[in-house]
Coordinates of C-alpha atoms and ligand atoms in Angstrom, one line a residue:
X1 CA -11.3 6.3 19.7
X2 CA -10.5 8.2 16.5
X3 CA -7.3 6.3 15.6
X4 CA -7.3 4.4 12.3
X5 CA -6.3 0.8 12.5
X6 CA -4.2 -1.2 10.0
X7 CA -4.3 -5.0 10.0
X8 CA -1.5 -7.2 8.8
X9 CA -3.6 -10.0 7.3
X10 CA -7.0 -10.7 5.8
X11 CA -8.3 -13.3 3.4
X12 CA -11.0 -11.2 1.8
X13 CA -9.6 -12.0 -1.7
X14 CA -10.3 -15.7 -1.1
X15 CA -14.0 -14.9 -0.5
X16 CA -14.2 -12.5 -3.5
X17 CA -12.6 -15.2 -5.7
X18 CA -15.1 -17.8 -4.5
X19 CA -18.1 -15.5 -4.8
X20 CA -16.9 -14.0 -8.1
X21 CA -18.3 -10.6 -7.1
X22 CA -16.5 -7.8 -5.4
X23 CA -19.3 -5.3 -5.1
X24 CA -20.7 -6.6 -1.8
X25 CA -17.4 -5.6 -0.2
X26 CA -18.2 -2.0 -1.1
X27 CA -21.9 -2.1 -0.3
X28 CA -21.9 -4.4 2.7
X29 CA -22.0 -8.2 2.8
X30 CA -24.0 -10.0 5.6
X31 CA -21.5 -12.9 5.4
X32 CA -18.3 -10.8 5.6
X33 CA -16.0 -10.1 8.5
X34 CA -14.3 -7.3 6.5
X35 CA -16.1 -4.9 4.2
X36 CA -16.3 -1.2 3.8
X37 CA -19.3 -0.5 6.0
X38 CA -17.9 -2.7 8.8
X39 CA -14.5 -1.1 8.5
X40 CA -16.0 2.4 8.9
X41 CA -17.8 1.3 12.0
X42 CA -14.7 -0.3 13.6
X43 CA -12.1 2.4 12.6
X44 CA -10.3 0.0 10.2
X45 CA -8.2 2.2 7.8
X46 CA -7.0 -0.8 5.8
X47 CA -4.3 -3.5 5.7
X48 CA -2.8 -6.4 3.8
X49 CA -5.0 -8.3 1.4
X50 CA -3.6 -11.8 1.0
X51 CA -3.7 -13.7 -2.3
X52 CA -3.6 -17.2 -0.9
X53 CA -4.0 -20.0 -3.4
X54 CA -6.0 -22.9 -2.0
X55 CA -4.8 -26.5 -2.3
X56 CA -6.7 -28.7 -4.7
X57 CA -6.9 -31.5 -2.0
X58 CA -8.0 -30.6 1.5
X59 CA -5.5 -31.2 4.3
X60 CA -5.8 -34.0 6.7
X61 CA -5.8 -33.0 10.4
X62 CA -4.7 -35.4 13.1
X63 CA -5.8 -34.9 16.7
X64 CA -4.4 -36.7 19.7
X65 CA -5.9 -37.4 23.2
X66 CA -4.1 -34.5 24.9
X67 CA -5.9 -32.0 22.7
X68 CA -3.0 -31.5 20.4
X69 CA -3.2 -31.5 16.5
X70 CA -1.1 -31.7 13.4
X71 CA -2.2 -30.8 9.9
X72 CA -0.4 -32.8 7.2
X73 CA 1.9 -30.7 5.1
X74 CA 0.1 -30.3 1.7
X75 CA 1.9 -31.1 -1.5
X76 CA 3.5 -28.2 -3.4
X77 CA 1.2 -26.3 -5.8
X78 CA 1.5 -26.3 -9.5
X79 CA 3.2 -22.9 -10.2
X80 CA 1.0 -22.2 -13.3
X81 CA -2.2 -22.9 -11.4
X82 CA -0.9 -20.7 -8.5
X83 CA 0.0 -17.9 -10.9
X84 CA -3.5 -18.0 -12.5
X85 CA -5.4 -17.9 -9.2
X86 CA -3.1 -15.2 -7.6
X87 CA -3.5 -13.0 -10.7
X88 CA -7.3 -13.4 -10.6
X89 CA -7.4 -12.5 -6.9
X90 CA -5.1 -9.5 -7.5
X91 CA -7.4 -8.4 -10.3
X92 CA -10.4 -8.6 -7.9
X93 CA -8.6 -6.1 -5.6
X94 CA -7.9 -3.8 -8.5
X95 CA -11.5 -3.9 -9.7
X96 CA -12.6 -3.2 -6.2
X97 CA -10.4 -0.1 -6.3
X98 CA -11.8 1.2 -9.6
X99 CA -15.4 0.5 -8.7
X100 CA -15.0 2.2 -5.3
X101 CA -15.0 5.7 -6.8
X102 CA -12.1 6.8 -4.6
X103 CA -13.1 5.1 -1.3
X104 CA -10.6 2.2 -1.7
X105 CA -7.0 2.6 -2.8
X106 CA -4.5 -0.1 -3.6
X107 CA -1.4 1.6 -2.1
X108 CA 1.8 1.4 -4.0
X109 CA 3.9 3.8 -1.9
X110 CA 4.4 5.1 1.6
X111 CA 2.9 8.4 0.6
X112 CA -0.2 6.7 -0.8
X113 CA -0.6 5.0 2.5
X114 CA -0.2 8.2 4.5
X115 CA -2.7 10.1 2.4
X116 CA -5.2 7.3 2.7
X117 CA -5.1 7.5 6.5
X118 CA -5.3 11.3 6.4
X119 CA -8.2 11.4 3.9
X120 CA -10.2 8.5 5.2
X121 CA -9.6 6.3 2.1
X122 CA -9.5 2.6 2.8
X123 CA -5.9 1.4 2.1
X124 CA -5.4 -2.0 0.6
X125 CA -1.9 -3.5 0.3
X126 CA -1.5 -6.4 -2.1
X127 CA 0.2 -9.4 -0.4
X128 CA 0.9 -12.9 -1.7
X129 CA 0.8 -15.5 1.1
X130 CA 3.2 -18.0 -0.4
X131 CA 5.5 -17.3 -3.4
X132 CA 4.2 -20.1 -5.6
X133 CA 3.0 -17.6 -8.3
X134 CA 6.6 -16.4 -8.8
X135 CA 8.5 -18.3 -11.4
X136 CA 11.8 -20.0 -10.5
X137 CA 13.9 -17.5 -12.5
X138 CA 12.0 -14.6 -10.7
X139 CA 11.2 -13.2 -14.2
X140 CA 7.6 -12.2 -13.3
X141 CA 8.5 -10.5 -10.1
X142 CA 8.8 -7.0 -11.7
X143 CA 5.5 -7.6 -13.5
X144 CA 3.8 -8.4 -10.2
X145 CA 5.4 -5.4 -8.6
X146 CA 4.1 -3.2 -11.4
X147 CA 0.6 -4.7 -10.8
X148 CA 0.8 -3.6 -7.1
X149 CA 2.5 -6.4 -5.2
X150 CA 4.2 -4.8 -2.1
X151 CA 4.4 -7.6 0.4
X152 CA 5.3 -11.3 0.1
X153 CA 5.2 -14.3 2.4
X154 CA 7.8 -16.6 1.0
X155 CA 5.8 -19.6 2.0
X156 CA 2.5 -20.6 3.4
X157 CA 2.4 -23.8 5.5
X158 CA 3.5 -26.1 2.7
X159 CA 6.8 -26.5 0.8
X160 CA 7.5 -24.5 -2.4
X161 CA 10.5 -23.8 -4.7
X162 CA 11.7 -21.1 -2.3
X163 CA 11.4 -22.7 1.1
X164 CA 9.5 -24.7 3.7
X165 CA 6.4 -23.6 5.5
X166 CA 6.0 -24.4 9.1
X167 CA 3.7 -27.4 9.7
X168 CA 0.5 -26.4 11.6
X169 CA 0.9 -28.3 14.8
X170 CA 0.1 -28.0 18.6
X171 CA 1.9 -28.1 20.9
X172 CA 5.0 -27.7 18.8
X173 CA 8.1 -25.5 18.4
X174 CA 8.3 -23.5 15.1
X175 CA 11.3 -25.6 14.3
X176 CA 9.5 -28.2 12.1
X177 CA 11.7 -28.5 9.0
X178 CA 14.3 -26.9 6.7
X179 CA 14.5 -23.2 5.8
X180 CA 15.0 -21.4 2.5
X181 CA 16.3 -23.0 -0.7
X182 CA 18.9 -21.3 -2.9
X183 CA 16.1 -19.8 -4.9
X184 CA 14.5 -18.6 -1.7
X185 CA 17.6 -16.7 -0.8
X186 CA 17.7 -15.1 -4.3
X187 CA 14.1 -14.1 -3.8
X188 CA 14.9 -12.4 -0.6
X189 CA 17.5 -10.3 -2.3
X190 CA 15.3 -9.5 -5.2
X191 CA 12.5 -8.3 -2.9
X192 CA 14.9 -6.2 -1.1
X193 CA 16.0 -4.6 -4.4
X194 CA 12.4 -3.8 -5.4
X195 CA 11.1 -2.8 -2.0
X196 CA 8.7 -5.7 -1.4
X197 CA 8.1 -6.3 2.2
X198 CA 8.9 -9.9 3.4
X199 CA 6.6 -11.7 5.8
X200 CA 8.0 -14.4 8.0
X201 CA 4.6 -15.7 9.3
X202 CA 4.3 -19.4 8.2
X203 CA 8.1 -19.9 7.8
X204 CA 9.8 -22.6 9.7
X205 CA 12.2 -21.4 12.4
X206 CA 15.1 -22.1 10.2
X207 CA 13.6 -20.1 7.4
X208 CA 13.0 -17.3 9.8
X209 CA 16.7 -17.1 10.7
X210 CA 17.6 -17.3 7.0
X211 CA 15.5 -14.2 6.3
X212 CA 16.8 -12.5 9.4
X213 CA 20.4 -13.1 8.2
X214 CA 19.8 -12.1 4.5
X215 CA 17.2 -9.3 4.5
X216 CA 18.3 -5.6 4.8
X217 CA 14.9 -4.5 6.0
X218 CA 12.9 -4.8 9.3
X219 CA 11.6 -8.3 9.9
X220 CA 7.9 -8.6 9.8
X221 CA 5.5 -11.4 10.9
X222 CA 2.1 -10.1 9.7
X223 CA 0.0 -12.5 11.7
X224 CA 1.6 -14.5 14.5
X225 CA 1.6 -14.5 18.3
X226 CA 3.8 -15.2 21.4
X227 CA 4.8 -18.9 21.6
X228 CA 5.3 -18.4 25.4
X229 CA 1.5 -17.9 25.8
X230 CA 0.3 -20.3 23.1
X231 CA 2.8 -23.1 22.1
X232 CA 1.6 -23.5 18.4
X233 CA 4.2 -23.9 15.7
X234 CA 2.8 -20.7 14.0
X235 CA 3.9 -18.5 17.0
X236 CA 7.2 -16.9 17.7
X237 CA 9.6 -17.8 20.4
X238 CA 11.0 -15.0 22.7
X239 CA 14.3 -15.2 20.8
X240 CA 12.5 -14.7 17.5
X241 CA 10.5 -11.8 18.9
X242 CA 13.7 -10.1 20.1
X243 CA 15.2 -10.6 16.7
X244 CA 12.2 -8.9 15.1
X245 CA 12.7 -5.9 17.5
X246 CA 16.5 -5.8 16.9
X247 CA 15.8 -5.5 13.1
X248 CA 13.4 -2.6 13.7
X249 CA 10.5 -4.8 12.6
X250 CA 7.2 -6.0 14.2
X251 CA 4.7 -8.7 14.8
X252 CA 1.1 -8.2 13.9
X253 CA -0.9 -10.0 16.6
X254 CA -3.1 -12.7 15.1
X255 CA -6.7 -13.1 16.3
X256 CA -6.9 -16.8 15.2
X257 CA -8.1 -18.4 18.4
X258 CA -6.0 -21.5 17.9
X259 CA -2.9 -19.3 18.0
X260 CA -4.2 -17.3 21.0
X261 CA -5.4 -19.9 23.4
X262 CA -3.0 -21.7 25.8
X263 CA -4.9 -25.0 24.9
X264 CA -4.7 -24.4 21.1
X265 CA -8.4 -25.1 20.6
X266 CA -10.3 -23.7 17.6
X267 CA -13.1 -22.4 19.8
X268 CA -14.6 -18.9 19.1
X269 CA -15.6 -18.7 22.7
X270 CA -12.3 -17.1 23.4
X271 CA -12.0 -13.8 25.3
X272 CA -10.7 -10.7 23.7
X273 CA -8.5 -10.4 26.7
X274 CA -6.2 -13.0 25.2
X275 CA -5.5 -10.7 22.2
X276 CA -4.5 -8.1 24.8
X277 CA -2.3 -10.6 26.7
X278 CA -0.3 -11.4 23.6
X279 CA 0.0 -7.8 22.7
X280 CA 1.2 -6.8 26.2
X281 CA 3.6 -9.7 26.3
X282 CA 5.3 -8.7 23.1
X283 CA 5.3 -5.0 24.1
X284 CA 7.0 -5.9 27.4
X285 CA 9.5 -8.3 25.8
X286 CA 10.3 -6.6 22.6
X287 CA 9.1 -3.0 23.1
X288 CA 5.9 -1.1 22.1
X289 CA 7.5 -0.1 18.7
X290 CA 7.5 -3.8 17.7
X291 CA 3.9 -4.9 18.0
X292 CA 0.9 -4.1 15.8
X293 CA -2.4 -5.9 14.8
X294 CA -2.5 -8.7 12.3
X295 CA -5.9 -10.4 12.8
X296 CA -6.4 -13.0 10.0
X297 CA -10.1 -12.0 9.3
X298 CA -11.8 -14.3 6.8
X299 CA -9.0 -16.8 7.1
X300 CA -9.3 -18.3 10.6
X301 CA -11.7 -18.6 13.6
X302 CA -12.0 -15.2 15.3
X303 CA -13.0 -14.7 19.0
X304 CA -16.7 -14.0 19.3
X305 CA -16.1 -10.6 20.7
X306 CA -14.1 -9.6 17.7
X307 CA -16.2 -11.5 15.2
X308 CA -16.0 -8.9 12.5
X309 CA -14.0 -5.7 11.9
X310 CA -16.8 -3.4 13.3
X311 CA -15.7 -4.6 16.7
X312 CA -12.1 -3.5 16.4
X313 CA -12.4 -0.4 18.5
X314 CA -12.6 -2.7 21.5
X315 CA -9.0 -3.7 21.1
X316 CA -7.9 -0.1 21.4
X317 CA -10.2 0.5 24.4
X318 CA -8.8 -2.7 26.0
X319 CA -5.3 -1.3 25.7
X320 CA -6.4 2.0 27.3
X321 CA -7.9 0.0 30.2
X322 CA -4.6 -1.7 30.6
X323 CA -2.8 1.6 31.0
X324 CA -1.4 2.1 27.5
X325 CA -1.0 5.8 26.6
X326 CA -2.7 7.4 23.6
X327 CA 0.7 7.6 21.9
X328 CA 1.3 3.8 22.5
X329 CA -2.1 2.9 21.2
X330 CA -1.4 4.9 18.0
X331 CA 1.8 2.9 17.5
X332 CA -0.1 -0.4 17.8
X333 CA -3.0 0.8 15.7
X334 CA -1.0 2.0 12.7
X335 CA 2.2 3.9 13.7
X336 CA 4.5 0.9 13.7
X337 CA 3.1 -0.4 10.4
X338 CA 3.8 3.1 8.9
X339 CA 7.4 3.1 10.2
X340 CA 8.2 -0.4 9.0
X341 CA 6.6 0.2 5.5
X342 CA 8.4 3.5 5.1
X343 CA 11.7 1.9 5.8
X344 CA 11.0 -1.0 3.5
X345 CA 9.3 0.7 0.6
X346 CA 11.3 4.0 0.6
X347 CA 14.6 3.3 2.3
Ligands
ZN1 ZN1 -1.9 -17.3 7.3

């Protein structure tokens, strides 16, 4: 199917940071789930590249007899360390762009994104997953915008100066703690002023409602699923999904198996059909204009059938098999992302 796909979330920058070399992304990397040759094969036109700063101490996971789990909330990151790592990751993306000789573009505007899709240039959107690199006075936000930052998740699943991340827990409601702090509310307003998209994936439910109340722009969850089908704390309740739709926003369906499966298990032997189930559920509840693809490649366990991005075309064929029209499939593949980013970046 010749329809370019945009994905709401990948952790390629984490791999590039660890490997210290970005050229395999362009030439092909046997370890990768996302690289340029795989993207070409799977019809991937681009998406959000997350700068996620790892914790210095690994998290502890607790399992219980019923198959449930809870990951201890990590301590806040040191802001200077976070800034350094996020800047280094952002730099990797910019080097990727300059070494790609025109085949990758770090998009800074809606028209950049549209021309990428038209001209078959891979479109990368710089996203921070957690606002730790931003200083408490928001003084470096404009600098980061100038660098290319166009999307921000206020928190990852840990606390920071701006708010509280949802604890990774199953089964659990997303209501696991407090919402935004005063500085977090200021950051929402500042991002609205600059035209930086805000991502509510990884926020607590309270934080979600804070952003819904404060932000002028469509609400976006870049990589989350329907809580009704998989009761993980990372997924959105029906009420949250309706609020996304009411704001004109969208949810990018996550392929993370633990957030797809009704039993919450981290098992790659998970059918692709579950991705379609979540997609169809959101389309029926919230409307076809409010669902897109998120994925979480390189950041979570993917279903075997969708192991890397060369397999992405199967999602579109699966939608066609379930009776979605060509126009509806286009919306899910990239049309809804284009609409939301147009309204946010160039209101
Ligand atoms: Zn994530």
